[in-house]
Amino acid sequence: MQHKITVPPIFEHPKYWAECYGTAPFLPTSRAEMDELGWDSCDIIIVTGDAYVDHPSFGMAVVGRLLEAQGFRVGIIDQPDWHSKDAFMALGQPNLFFGITAGNMDSMINRYTADRKLRHDDAYTPNNEGGKRPDRAVLVYSQRCREAYKETPIVLGGIEASLRRVAHYDYWSDKVRRSVLLDAKGDILLFGNAERALVEVAHRIAAGEDVKAMTNIRGTAVVLPEAPTNYKLIDSSRIEKPGKAFVAPNPYEYQTDCDSKASAQSEPQQVEPQPIVVRPSRHDAETTAVRLPPFEKLHNDRILYAHASRVLHLETNPYSGRALIQRHGDRELWVNQAPIPLTTEEMDHVFGLPFARVPHPKYGKAKIPAYDMIKTSINIMRGCFGGCSFCSITEHEGRIIQNRSKESILSEIEDIRDKVPGFTGVISDLGGPTANMYRLGCMDEKAEINCRRPSCVFPDICKKLNTDHKHTIDLYREARKVDGVKKVMVASGVRYDLAIESPEYVKELVTHHVGGYLKIAPEHTEKSPLDLMMKPGMGTYDKFKAMFEKYSAEAGKKQYLIPYFISAHPGTTDEDMLNLALWLKRNDFQCDQVQNFYPSPMCNATSMYYSETNPLKRVKYKKREEVAVPKGDRQRRLHKALLRYHDPANWKLIREALVAMGKRHLIGDKPSCLVPAEDRNEQTPAQRRKSGRHGANRFATKHSSNQPHHKQGQHGQRTDNKANDSGGKTKVKRGKGSNNQANNGSNPGHAKSQRRGQGKGRPNAR
């Protein structure tokens, strides 16, 4: 049996000698700023692909301020010209190491659309200017730092490094690539929100230890010449043999007796078929590691890749998950166990650091859209136990929620009031990866330590999960009382499957924290894609909608829900998308600017996309569960077009598809038809878009990120009572006369920068 691990708090390390220099108003980005601070050199230099914004939602600021609080002199090289080493020498040679990050988004997702087309903007750059960071920024920045100062250690971190820490499928090259640590030739890689590992690495290097000897730090990956001798290695095929025949009733086989045999026996015996048990290994996680298939085999074997991805996801529990080892050529990639989650005291320490809360003054009056989006929003927690297959938050931040104290959050509201220029009294969001997981978690410590489920809410809400929203309700009420605050919005994705467990929370949310529209994410209406997304059916959506409308009416407010949907997700057929389009038309919804599924690194859905196999079930070569994946340009365009069935530009493509599907009866002028029999060009483009004076019903949203036996409705719709929030990018408008749904007009970028393929989202990942 595993046990909880106690580690020293990150704020109890002895301070480095340079603490005598005190706190800088901004971390220096030039020699002149260093001179003003009286520094002759920097101890640590952070190289980042984002503009430097001294705000706790920007990774370089959190990392820099945290290291500063440890006594180190930290400099920032932001968005350097990567065409030569010169810009990387601007602050001189760091005494300890370079910290390399692509920024708050993977640089490839930041630069390219889901259709692999070039973006011409960048929300993390002054004036939204595109092209200020290279493709695969971690690799390029590391190379330039090595050219500048060959012997200086290089520490990789941030979302790009974190989600590419092992051999991974890369959508843009359409192949499996090596771990970014090997390609970047870095010395050590930190994954997740890496405060704990970062502080330890910094102090150990400062104490004179060789970074190459730091092979045992949780939350890090290193390259070794050979496997460690003090670990017993278990081949991944011993955990789940890829060739073994297997039948399971559920989308994900998980352990049901994870706390103890006694408690399992005390439960009443169920007659219905039970999920297959995947028990925690009897091997001690502190002395055993799992060997993943080598990169060279994954490079040519899609089924083996799906197996490796599944095993990786099974080993993410920070208490019982084991270290991983993967051969790359003649070297071994060693991935240590996941980091121990931060305590509330540590979270308060991190978010209480002396942030200026504004961009660096050198940008002048230039606008940085990502900052404008989140400057008055607050992260109240980290992590997500939703486990949506298209989302990478769980793989990055973990499944265990890390909470701030109410006092820390209220203090930050006051800080925003006092520091943010032009503050109008509106807090744009209290949330994080989701709006309502604050202080929720497992009620059984033994279960939490040993659990290997990827989600606490799919296929059902776990009976051991605390769903009491009392802490969130209390936080909302206290936040509204802060002097100078007129309105507190909630813009993060609401997990409405959790929300309906607490009607009091829904009433509080709807009465006080919705600005006319609330964004929620059913993602689809059809059973097959929903199962693969690990999302619920529409029953929970309908239940939440009824509660939303009831409490809106009681508050005397006219408010709407806006649903989000994903197009071209693995497992989605043309028929599934057609049924979704018909649902949209029946409910008078019109989606605009739809973004197809984006295969971001490490997601389960990305494994589905590449392998065309379901990694949520045990993977096998024979009789495996194949997944239909919309990959061709024409099919992906069709799925997009069906979500925009109302746009005349899509009618020709939709008509051709309907004829091919034998659905000619959906072409015509009847109310039941999806598209007219012939193009209608009577309206101007502005009228069709409902822009200008026709735009009263038009508004924009952005996308965010469960049951063994469920009822099935018309066209295979899921009607069970489970649901969740998500990602992607959509504009939705509500047709006249609809009494259905709409958007929470607050912070379109809040919440999930890495969710659903990292659409342009909240910059909260490090």
Short mmCIF file of C-alpha atoms in Angstrom, two decimals, residues 276-694:
data_model
loop_
_atom_site.label_atom_id
_atom_site.label_comp_id
_atom_site.label_asym_id
_atom_site.label_seq_id
_atom_site.Cartn_x
_atom_site.Cartn_y
_atom_site.Cartn_z
CA ILE A 276 -12.47 -4.71 -15.25
CA VAL A 277 -10.20 -4.10 -12.27
CA VAL A 278 -6.84 -2.48 -12.92
CA ARG A 279 -5.32 -2.74 -9.47
CA PRO A 280 -2.32 -0.77 -8.29
CA SER A 281 0.80 -2.86 -8.73
CA ARG A 282 2.11 -4.69 -5.70
CA HIS A 283 5.49 -3.27 -6.61
CA ASP A 284 6.57 -0.31 -4.49
CA ALA A 285 6.44 2.87 -6.55
CA GLU A 286 9.57 4.12 -4.80
CA THR A 287 11.70 1.20 -5.97
CA THR A 288 10.16 0.14 -9.30
CA ALA A 289 9.82 1.84 -12.67
CA VAL A 290 7.92 1.02 -15.84
CA ARG A 291 9.77 0.57 -19.11
CA LEU A 292 7.85 2.07 -22.01
CA PRO A 293 8.45 0.79 -25.56
CA PRO A 294 11.48 2.52 -27.08
CA PHE A 295 11.14 5.49 -29.38
CA GLU A 296 12.35 3.48 -32.38
CA LYS A 297 9.48 1.01 -32.04
CA LEU A 298 6.82 3.64 -31.40
CA HIS A 299 8.00 5.49 -34.46
CA ASN A 300 6.76 2.67 -36.68
CA ASP A 301 3.98 1.02 -34.66
CA ARG A 302 0.78 2.96 -34.05
CA ILE A 303 -0.85 0.27 -31.94
CA LEU A 304 2.18 0.09 -29.67
CA TYR A 305 2.05 3.87 -29.41
CA ALA A 306 -1.54 3.68 -28.14
CA HIS A 307 -0.42 1.09 -25.58
CA ALA A 308 2.45 3.31 -24.39
CA SER A 309 0.16 6.31 -24.13
CA ARG A 310 -2.34 4.32 -22.05
CA VAL A 311 0.36 3.10 -19.66
CA LEU A 312 1.73 6.62 -19.24
CA HIS A 313 -1.73 7.87 -18.24
CA LEU A 314 -2.08 5.02 -15.74
CA GLU A 315 1.11 6.13 -13.97
CA THR A 316 0.23 9.76 -13.23
CA ASN A 317 -0.85 9.48 -9.58
CA PRO A 318 1.83 11.37 -7.59
CA TYR A 319 1.58 8.85 -4.71
CA SER A 320 1.34 5.47 -6.44
CA GLY A 321 2.42 6.23 -10.00
CA ARG A 322 5.84 4.90 -10.92
CA ALA A 323 8.81 6.41 -12.70
CA LEU A 324 9.05 5.72 -16.44
CA ILE A 325 12.03 4.79 -18.56
CA GLN A 326 12.17 4.85 -22.35
CA ARG A 327 15.03 3.98 -24.64
CA HIS A 328 16.04 6.55 -27.26
CA GLY A 329 18.84 5.09 -29.37
CA ASP A 330 21.76 4.35 -27.05
CA ARG A 331 20.42 6.49 -24.19
CA GLU A 332 17.70 6.14 -21.58
CA LEU A 333 15.07 8.79 -20.92
CA TRP A 334 14.25 8.66 -17.21
CA VAL A 335 10.98 10.33 -16.14
CA ASN A 336 10.63 10.60 -12.40
CA GLN A 337 7.34 10.31 -10.53
CA ALA A 338 4.90 13.19 -10.73
CA PRO A 339 5.49 16.09 -8.31
CA ILE A 340 3.73 16.18 -4.95
CA PRO A 341 0.86 18.71 -5.21
CA LEU A 342 1.36 22.05 -3.49
CA THR A 343 -0.37 22.57 -0.17
CA THR A 344 -2.74 25.48 0.37
CA GLU A 345 0.02 27.31 2.26
CA GLU A 346 2.41 26.84 -0.67
CA MET A 347 -0.22 27.97 -3.16
CA ASP A 348 -0.80 31.09 -1.07
CA HIS A 349 2.94 31.71 -1.02
CA VAL A 350 3.21 31.49 -4.82
CA PHE A 351 0.23 33.73 -5.53
CA GLY A 352 1.24 36.16 -2.78
CA LEU A 353 4.57 37.02 -4.40
CA PRO A 354 5.10 40.74 -5.18
CA PHE A 355 3.74 40.85 -8.73
CA ALA A 356 3.43 44.27 -10.33
CA ARG A 357 0.35 42.88 -12.16
CA VAL A 358 1.12 44.82 -15.36
CA PRO A 359 3.33 44.32 -18.45
CA HIS A 360 6.93 45.47 -18.30
CA PRO A 361 7.14 49.26 -18.87
CA LYS A 362 9.35 48.83 -21.93
CA TYR A 363 6.27 47.94 -24.00
CA GLY A 364 4.84 51.42 -23.50
CA LYS A 365 1.22 51.66 -24.58
CA ALA A 366 1.30 48.50 -26.71
CA LYS A 367 -1.61 46.17 -26.02
CA ILE A 368 -0.96 42.55 -25.05
CA PRO A 369 -4.30 40.78 -25.65
CA ALA A 370 -3.63 37.88 -23.29
CA TYR A 371 -2.97 40.32 -20.47
CA ASP A 372 -6.05 42.37 -21.25
CA MET A 373 -8.07 39.17 -21.05
CA ILE A 374 -6.92 38.12 -17.59
CA LYS A 375 -5.73 41.26 -15.84
CA THR A 376 -8.72 41.26 -13.47
CA SER A 377 -9.23 37.51 -13.25
CA ILE A 378 -8.01 35.23 -10.47
CA ASN A 379 -6.83 31.63 -10.33
CA ILE A 380 -8.34 30.06 -7.23
CA MET A 381 -7.07 26.52 -7.82
CA ARG A 382 -5.05 24.24 -10.09
CA GLY A 383 -5.58 20.80 -11.54
CA CYS A 384 -8.59 18.98 -12.95
CA PHE A 385 -10.07 15.56 -12.22
CA GLY A 386 -12.35 15.70 -15.29
CA GLY A 387 -9.98 13.71 -17.50
CA CYS A 388 -11.54 14.75 -20.84
CA SER A 389 -9.61 12.88 -23.50
CA PHE A 390 -9.06 15.97 -25.69
CA CYS A 391 -7.62 17.97 -22.78
CA SER A 392 -4.07 17.98 -21.42
CA ILE A 393 -4.63 19.84 -18.15
CA THR A 394 -4.68 16.61 -16.15
CA GLU A 395 -1.39 15.49 -17.73
CA HIS A 396 0.17 18.87 -16.95
CA GLU A 397 -1.29 20.08 -13.65
CA GLY A 398 -2.48 16.77 -12.25
CA ARG A 399 -5.77 15.27 -11.13
CA ILE A 400 -5.54 16.36 -7.49
CA ILE A 401 -6.92 19.87 -6.97
CA GLN A 402 -4.50 22.36 -5.39
CA ASN A 403 -6.42 25.11 -3.62
CA ARG A 404 -5.65 28.60 -2.39
CA SER A 405 -7.09 29.84 0.86
CA LYS A 406 -10.06 32.20 0.82
CA GLU A 407 -7.93 34.85 2.53
CA SER A 408 -5.30 34.68 -0.21
CA ILE A 409 -7.92 35.06 -2.94
CA LEU A 410 -9.61 38.02 -1.25
CA SER A 411 -6.21 39.63 -0.78
CA GLU A 412 -5.56 39.31 -4.51
CA ILE A 413 -8.87 40.99 -5.28
CA GLU A 414 -7.72 43.94 -3.18
CA ASP A 415 -4.36 43.87 -4.98
CA ILE A 416 -6.14 44.08 -8.34
CA ARG A 417 -8.27 46.95 -7.07
CA ASP A 418 -5.18 48.87 -5.97
CA LYS A 419 -2.71 48.05 -8.76
CA VAL A 420 -4.49 47.42 -12.05
CA PRO A 421 -4.79 50.64 -14.10
CA GLY A 422 -8.34 51.49 -15.03
CA PHE A 423 -9.94 48.91 -12.73
CA THR A 424 -13.70 49.39 -13.01
CA GLY A 425 -14.77 47.30 -10.06
CA VAL A 426 -15.39 44.13 -12.09
CA ILE A 427 -13.49 40.92 -11.37
CA SER A 428 -13.68 39.16 -14.72
CA ASP A 429 -13.30 35.66 -13.32
CA LEU A 430 -12.83 33.57 -10.20
CA GLY A 431 -11.79 30.18 -11.46
CA GLY A 432 -8.99 28.23 -13.06
CA PRO A 433 -9.00 25.12 -15.23
CA THR A 434 -12.66 24.86 -14.21
CA ALA A 435 -14.99 27.16 -12.31
CA ASN A 436 -16.26 24.81 -9.64
CA MET A 437 -13.67 22.28 -8.48
CA TYR A 438 -12.44 24.55 -5.70
CA ARG A 439 -11.80 22.42 -2.59
CA LEU A 440 -13.37 19.35 -4.16
CA GLY A 441 -11.55 16.04 -4.02
CA CYS A 442 -11.45 12.49 -2.80
CA MET A 443 -12.91 11.90 0.67
CA ASP A 444 -10.94 8.65 1.15
CA GLU A 445 -7.20 9.16 1.56
CA LYS A 446 -6.35 5.53 0.83
CA ALA A 447 -8.43 5.63 -2.32
CA GLU A 448 -6.82 8.87 -3.49
CA ILE A 449 -3.34 7.46 -2.96
CA ASN A 450 -3.98 4.28 -4.94
CA CYS A 451 -6.54 5.36 -7.54
CA ARG A 452 -5.64 5.00 -11.21
CA ARG A 453 -8.84 6.36 -12.73
CA PRO A 454 -8.24 9.16 -15.23
CA SER A 455 -11.46 10.89 -14.19
CA CYS A 456 -13.42 11.26 -10.97
CA VAL A 457 -16.61 12.11 -12.88
CA PHE A 458 -16.61 9.65 -15.78
CA PRO A 459 -18.27 7.29 -16.39
CA ASP A 460 -20.01 8.26 -13.13
CA ILE A 461 -19.24 10.76 -10.42
CA CYS A 462 -17.17 8.66 -8.03
CA LYS A 463 -18.97 7.90 -4.77
CA LYS A 464 -15.81 8.93 -2.91
CA LEU A 465 -15.72 12.41 -4.50
CA ASN A 466 -16.76 15.36 -2.37
CA THR A 467 -19.15 17.45 -4.47
CA ASP A 468 -20.14 19.94 -1.77
CA HIS A 469 -19.75 23.46 -3.22
CA LYS A 470 -20.03 25.22 0.14
CA HIS A 471 -16.47 26.60 -0.03
CA THR A 472 -17.04 28.04 -3.50
CA ILE A 473 -20.36 29.58 -2.48
CA ASP A 474 -18.75 31.14 0.59
CA LEU A 475 -15.87 32.48 -1.54
CA TYR A 476 -18.30 34.09 -4.01
CA ARG A 477 -20.22 35.79 -1.21
CA GLU A 478 -17.09 37.13 0.46
CA ALA A 479 -15.63 38.32 -2.85
CA ARG A 480 -18.71 40.41 -3.56
CA LYS A 481 -18.24 42.21 -0.23
CA VAL A 482 -14.72 43.50 -0.96
CA ASP A 483 -14.63 47.30 -0.99
CA GLY A 484 -14.47 48.70 -4.50
CA VAL A 485 -15.81 45.54 -6.15
CA LYS A 486 -19.06 46.00 -8.06
CA LYS A 487 -19.32 42.65 -9.83
CA VAL A 488 -17.60 39.28 -9.68
CA MET A 489 -17.96 37.24 -12.84
CA VAL A 490 -17.38 33.52 -13.35
CA ALA A 491 -15.94 32.88 -16.80
CA SER A 492 -14.11 29.57 -16.36
CA GLY A 493 -15.90 26.54 -17.73
CA VAL A 494 -18.57 25.34 -15.30
CA ARG A 495 -18.55 21.60 -14.70
CA TYR A 496 -22.28 21.32 -14.76
CA ASP A 497 -22.29 17.62 -13.90
CA LEU A 498 -20.81 18.70 -10.57
CA ALA A 499 -22.94 21.85 -10.36
CA ILE A 500 -26.24 19.99 -10.45
CA GLU A 501 -25.10 18.10 -7.34
CA SER A 502 -25.34 21.46 -5.55
CA PRO A 503 -28.50 23.41 -6.48
CA GLU A 504 -27.47 26.11 -4.00
CA TYR A 505 -24.31 26.67 -6.06
CA VAL A 506 -26.27 26.94 -9.31
CA LYS A 507 -28.60 29.48 -7.70
CA GLU A 508 -25.67 31.52 -6.37
CA LEU A 509 -23.92 31.41 -9.75
CA VAL A 510 -26.99 32.31 -11.80
CA THR A 511 -28.21 35.02 -9.44
CA HIS A 512 -24.96 36.92 -8.95
CA HIS A 513 -22.18 35.84 -11.31
CA VAL A 514 -23.56 35.46 -14.84
CA GLY A 515 -23.41 38.44 -17.17
CA GLY A 516 -26.36 37.48 -19.35
CA TYR A 517 -24.71 34.45 -20.92
CA LEU A 518 -23.06 31.36 -19.48
CA LYS A 519 -20.74 29.16 -21.50
CA ILE A 520 -20.97 25.40 -20.98
CA ALA A 521 -19.66 22.52 -23.02
CA PRO A 522 -21.72 19.49 -23.98
CA GLU A 523 -19.16 19.01 -26.81
CA HIS A 524 -21.48 16.75 -28.80
CA THR A 525 -24.90 15.15 -28.80
CA GLU A 526 -23.99 11.66 -30.03
CA LYS A 527 -23.00 8.61 -28.03
CA SER A 528 -19.91 7.43 -29.92
CA PRO A 529 -17.86 10.66 -29.81
CA LEU A 530 -19.04 11.44 -26.27
CA ASP A 531 -17.79 8.09 -24.98
CA LEU A 532 -14.38 8.71 -26.54
CA MET A 533 -14.28 12.25 -25.17
CA MET A 534 -15.15 10.81 -21.75
CA LYS A 535 -18.06 13.22 -21.72
CA PRO A 536 -21.68 12.71 -20.65
CA GLY A 537 -24.85 12.75 -22.66
CA MET A 538 -27.33 15.56 -23.04
CA GLY A 539 -29.41 14.55 -20.03
CA THR A 540 -27.17 16.42 -17.63
CA TYR A 541 -27.12 19.42 -19.94
CA ASP A 542 -30.91 19.47 -19.96
CA LYS A 543 -31.04 19.17 -16.17
CA PHE A 544 -28.58 22.02 -15.69
CA LYS A 545 -30.43 24.11 -18.27
CA ALA A 546 -33.68 23.67 -16.36
CA MET A 547 -32.01 24.76 -13.12
CA PHE A 548 -30.34 27.69 -14.88
CA GLU A 549 -33.61 28.95 -16.32
CA LYS A 550 -35.47 28.43 -13.03
CA TYR A 551 -33.01 30.46 -10.98
CA SER A 552 -32.65 33.11 -13.69
CA ALA A 553 -36.42 33.59 -13.62
CA GLU A 554 -36.43 33.76 -9.83
CA ALA A 555 -33.75 36.46 -10.00
CA GLY A 556 -35.78 38.38 -12.55
CA LYS A 557 -33.04 38.04 -15.17
CA LYS A 558 -33.16 37.08 -18.81
CA GLN A 559 -30.07 34.91 -19.23
CA TYR A 560 -28.97 32.27 -21.71
CA LEU A 561 -26.70 29.27 -21.98
CA ILE A 562 -24.25 28.93 -24.85
CA PRO A 563 -23.19 25.35 -25.61
CA TYR A 564 -19.77 24.49 -27.07
CA PHE A 565 -19.13 21.69 -29.53
CA ILE A 566 -16.11 20.02 -31.10
CA SER A 567 -15.94 19.11 -34.76
CA ALA A 568 -13.86 16.27 -36.24
CA HIS A 569 -13.04 14.68 -32.88
CA PRO A 570 -11.78 11.07 -33.15
CA GLY A 571 -14.70 8.69 -33.23
CA THR A 572 -17.01 11.20 -34.91
CA THR A 573 -18.68 10.05 -38.12
CA ASP A 574 -20.39 12.19 -40.75
CA GLU A 575 -23.70 10.91 -39.40
CA ASP A 576 -22.77 12.04 -35.89
CA MET A 577 -22.00 15.54 -37.13
CA LEU A 578 -25.20 15.63 -39.15
CA ASN A 579 -27.24 14.75 -36.07
CA LEU A 580 -25.46 17.49 -34.12
CA ALA A 581 -26.24 19.99 -36.89
CA LEU A 582 -29.91 19.00 -36.80
CA TRP A 583 -29.92 19.47 -33.02
CA LEU A 584 -28.47 22.93 -33.46
CA LYS A 585 -31.12 23.84 -36.01
CA ARG A 586 -33.96 22.51 -33.87
CA ASN A 587 -32.70 24.66 -31.01
CA ASP A 588 -32.05 27.75 -33.17
CA PHE A 589 -28.30 27.84 -32.65
CA GLN A 590 -25.79 29.08 -35.18
CA CYS A 591 -22.07 28.45 -34.65
CA ASP A 592 -19.43 30.67 -36.15
CA GLN A 593 -15.62 30.37 -36.45
CA VAL A 594 -15.60 26.68 -35.62
CA GLN A 595 -12.25 25.10 -34.87
CA ASN A 596 -11.75 21.43 -35.59
CA PHE A 597 -10.23 19.06 -33.07
CA TYR A 598 -6.56 19.89 -32.50
CA PRO A 599 -4.30 16.91 -31.63
CA SER A 600 -2.10 18.47 -28.94
CA PRO A 601 0.76 16.44 -27.45
CA MET A 602 0.04 13.77 -24.81
CA CYS A 603 -3.79 13.89 -24.90
CA ASN A 604 -5.64 10.59 -25.04
CA ALA A 605 -7.59 11.92 -28.02
CA THR A 606 -4.30 12.63 -29.82
CA SER A 607 -3.35 9.00 -29.30
CA MET A 608 -6.72 8.06 -30.83
CA TYR A 609 -6.10 10.38 -33.76
CA TYR A 610 -2.69 8.92 -34.54
CA SER A 611 -3.27 5.25 -33.76
CA GLU A 612 -6.95 5.01 -34.80
CA THR A 613 -7.28 2.88 -31.68
CA ASN A 614 -9.08 3.50 -28.39
CA PRO A 615 -6.45 3.82 -25.61
CA LEU A 616 -9.20 4.17 -22.99
CA LYS A 617 -9.55 0.41 -23.23
CA ARG A 618 -6.76 -2.10 -23.04
CA VAL A 619 -4.88 -1.99 -26.32
CA LYS A 620 -4.39 -5.14 -28.39
CA TYR A 621 -3.31 -5.90 -31.94
CA LYS A 622 -6.12 -8.34 -32.68
CA LYS A 623 -9.77 -7.54 -32.12
CA ARG A 624 -8.78 -4.09 -30.99
CA GLU A 625 -11.33 -1.30 -30.81
CA GLU A 626 -10.74 0.75 -33.91
CA VAL A 627 -11.64 4.44 -33.91
CA ALA A 628 -12.90 6.19 -37.01
CA VAL A 629 -10.87 9.38 -37.30
CA PRO A 630 -11.82 12.31 -39.56
CA LYS A 631 -8.39 13.06 -41.04
CA GLY A 632 -8.77 14.08 -44.66
CA ASP A 633 -9.11 17.77 -45.48
CA ARG A 634 -12.48 17.25 -47.15
CA GLN A 635 -13.99 15.36 -44.22
CA ARG A 636 -12.67 17.83 -41.67
CA ARG A 637 -14.07 20.68 -43.78
CA LEU A 638 -17.41 18.89 -43.91
CA HIS A 639 -17.55 18.51 -40.13
CA LYS A 640 -16.82 22.19 -39.76
CA ALA A 641 -19.42 23.03 -42.37
CA LEU A 642 -22.12 21.01 -40.61
CA LEU A 643 -21.64 23.06 -37.46
CA ARG A 644 -22.10 26.11 -39.70
CA TYR A 645 -25.07 24.71 -41.59
CA HIS A 646 -26.58 28.22 -41.78
CA ASP A 647 -23.73 29.68 -43.86
CA PRO A 648 -24.51 29.67 -47.62
CA ALA A 649 -20.81 29.15 -48.30
CA ASN A 650 -21.15 25.63 -46.87
CA TRP A 651 -24.38 24.59 -48.56
CA LYS A 652 -22.78 23.03 -51.65
CA LEU A 653 -20.48 20.82 -49.61
CA ILE A 654 -23.30 19.82 -47.25
CA ARG A 655 -25.65 19.01 -50.16
CA GLU A 656 -23.05 16.73 -51.74
CA ALA A 657 -22.55 14.96 -48.42
CA LEU A 658 -26.28 14.56 -47.81
CA VAL A 659 -26.74 13.02 -51.24
CA ALA A 660 -23.84 10.61 -50.63
CA MET A 661 -25.34 9.67 -47.24
CA GLY A 662 -28.77 9.04 -48.73
CA LYS A 663 -30.25 12.03 -46.88
CA ARG A 664 -31.75 13.97 -49.78
CA HIS A 665 -34.86 14.61 -47.70
CA LEU A 666 -32.81 17.07 -45.61
CA ILE A 667 -32.34 19.32 -48.65
CA GLY A 668 -35.19 21.72 -49.29
CA ASP A 669 -37.41 24.39 -47.82
CA LYS A 670 -39.26 22.38 -45.16
CA PRO A 671 -38.58 23.24 -41.50
CA SER A 672 -37.06 19.77 -41.08
CA CYS A 673 -34.51 20.37 -43.84
CA LEU A 674 -30.95 21.35 -43.01
CA VAL A 675 -30.06 23.32 -46.15
CA PRO A 676 -32.14 24.76 -49.01
CA ALA A 677 -32.31 23.13 -52.41
CA GLU A 678 -30.40 25.95 -54.05
CA ASP A 679 -28.17 28.81 -52.97
CA ARG A 680 -29.89 31.94 -51.73
CA ASN A 681 -27.92 35.07 -52.22
CA GLU A 682 -30.62 37.63 -51.47
CA GLN A 683 -28.93 38.64 -48.22
CA THR A 684 -25.80 40.71 -48.05
CA PRO A 685 -22.76 39.16 -46.35
CA ALA A 686 -23.33 41.49 -43.38
CA GLN A 687 -26.91 40.26 -43.05
CA ARG A 688 -25.78 36.64 -43.19
CA ARG A 689 -23.16 37.34 -40.51
CA LYS A 690 -25.61 39.48 -38.53
CA SER A 691 -22.89 42.09 -38.17
CA GLY A 692 -23.37 45.83 -38.00
CA ARG A 693 -26.98 46.81 -37.33
CA HIS A 694 -27.98 43.16 -37.82
#
